[in-house]
Every structure is written in structure tokens, then in C-alpha cells.
Short mmCIF file of C-alpha atoms in Angstrom, two decimals:
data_model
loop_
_atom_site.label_atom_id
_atom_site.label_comp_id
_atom_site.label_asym_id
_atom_site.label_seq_id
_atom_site.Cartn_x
_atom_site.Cartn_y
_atom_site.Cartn_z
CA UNK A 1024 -110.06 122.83 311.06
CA UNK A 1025 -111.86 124.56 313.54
CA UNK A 1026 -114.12 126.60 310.84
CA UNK A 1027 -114.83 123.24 309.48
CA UNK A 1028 -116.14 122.44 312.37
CA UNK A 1029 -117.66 125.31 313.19
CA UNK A 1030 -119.73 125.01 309.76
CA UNK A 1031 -120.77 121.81 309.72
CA UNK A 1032 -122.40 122.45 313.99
CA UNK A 1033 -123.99 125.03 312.20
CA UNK A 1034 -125.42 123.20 309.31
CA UNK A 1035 -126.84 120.21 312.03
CA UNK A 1036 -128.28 122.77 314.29
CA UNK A 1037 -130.18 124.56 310.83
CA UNK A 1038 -131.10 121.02 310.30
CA UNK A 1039 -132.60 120.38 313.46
CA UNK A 1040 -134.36 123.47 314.28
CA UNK A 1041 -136.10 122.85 311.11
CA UNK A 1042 -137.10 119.81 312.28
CA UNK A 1043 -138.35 121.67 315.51
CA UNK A 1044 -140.20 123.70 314.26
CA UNK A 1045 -143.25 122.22 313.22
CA UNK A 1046 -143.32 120.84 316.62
CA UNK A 1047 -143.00 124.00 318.53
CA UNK A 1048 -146.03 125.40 316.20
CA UNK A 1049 -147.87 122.46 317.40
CA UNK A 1050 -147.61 123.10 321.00
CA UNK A 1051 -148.79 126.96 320.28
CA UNK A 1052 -151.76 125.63 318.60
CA UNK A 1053 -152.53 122.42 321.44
CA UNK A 1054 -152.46 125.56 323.78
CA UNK A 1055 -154.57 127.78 321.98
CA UNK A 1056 -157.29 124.89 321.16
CA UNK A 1057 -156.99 124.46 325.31
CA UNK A 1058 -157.48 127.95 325.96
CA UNK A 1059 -160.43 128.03 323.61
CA UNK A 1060 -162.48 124.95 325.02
CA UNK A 1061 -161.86 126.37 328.41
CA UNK A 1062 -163.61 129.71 327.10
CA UNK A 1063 -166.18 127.59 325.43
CA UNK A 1064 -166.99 125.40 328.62
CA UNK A 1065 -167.41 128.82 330.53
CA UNK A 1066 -169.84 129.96 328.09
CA UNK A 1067 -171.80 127.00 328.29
CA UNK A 1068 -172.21 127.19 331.73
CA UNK A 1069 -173.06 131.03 332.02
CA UNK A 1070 -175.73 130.29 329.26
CA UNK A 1071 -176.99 127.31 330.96
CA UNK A 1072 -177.58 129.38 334.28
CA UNK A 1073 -179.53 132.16 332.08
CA UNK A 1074 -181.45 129.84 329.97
CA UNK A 1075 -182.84 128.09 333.67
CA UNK A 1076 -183.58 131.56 334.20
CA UNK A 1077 -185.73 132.29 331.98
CA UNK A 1078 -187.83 129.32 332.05
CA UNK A 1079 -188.93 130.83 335.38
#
């Protein structure tokens, strides 16, 4: 009884962390595309200064 048990938990926790997982991916990739437009807006702003620059 207790294997039966045992088999099916494991068969609903397979079937959940497939579930999961596309989710989990999505986070990695929200906090990647974060990271990114951070870099980007730090760019922007270094360029900005050095374009002002040389207009002078």
C-alpha cells in the first residue's frame, strides 16, 4: 500500500514540476531582460554625457 502511494506522489510531483518549469524559465528570462535594460539605460546615459561633449 505504501509503494502505491509512494508511486503515485511521485507521478503528481513529475506532473507538476513539469508544469513548473516553463514558469521558472520565465522568471530567468524576466530577470535577464531586467538586467539588460538596466545595462542599456546606463549606456544611454554615458553616451548622452559624451555626445554633449563633443558638441563643445
Amino acid at each position: 500500500v505504501a509503494t502505491q502511494e509512494y508511486v503515485a506522489l511521485s507521478e503528481r510531483l513529475g506532473e507538476a514540476l513539469k508544469r513548473l518549469a516553463p514558469l521558472r524559465k520565465f522568471r530567468q528570462e524576466f530577470e535577464q531582460k531586467a538586467a539588460a535594460k538596466t545595462a542599456f539605460h546606463a549606456i544611454v546615459y554615458k553616451l548622452s554625457g559624451a555626445e554633449l561633449e563633443v558638441e563643445k
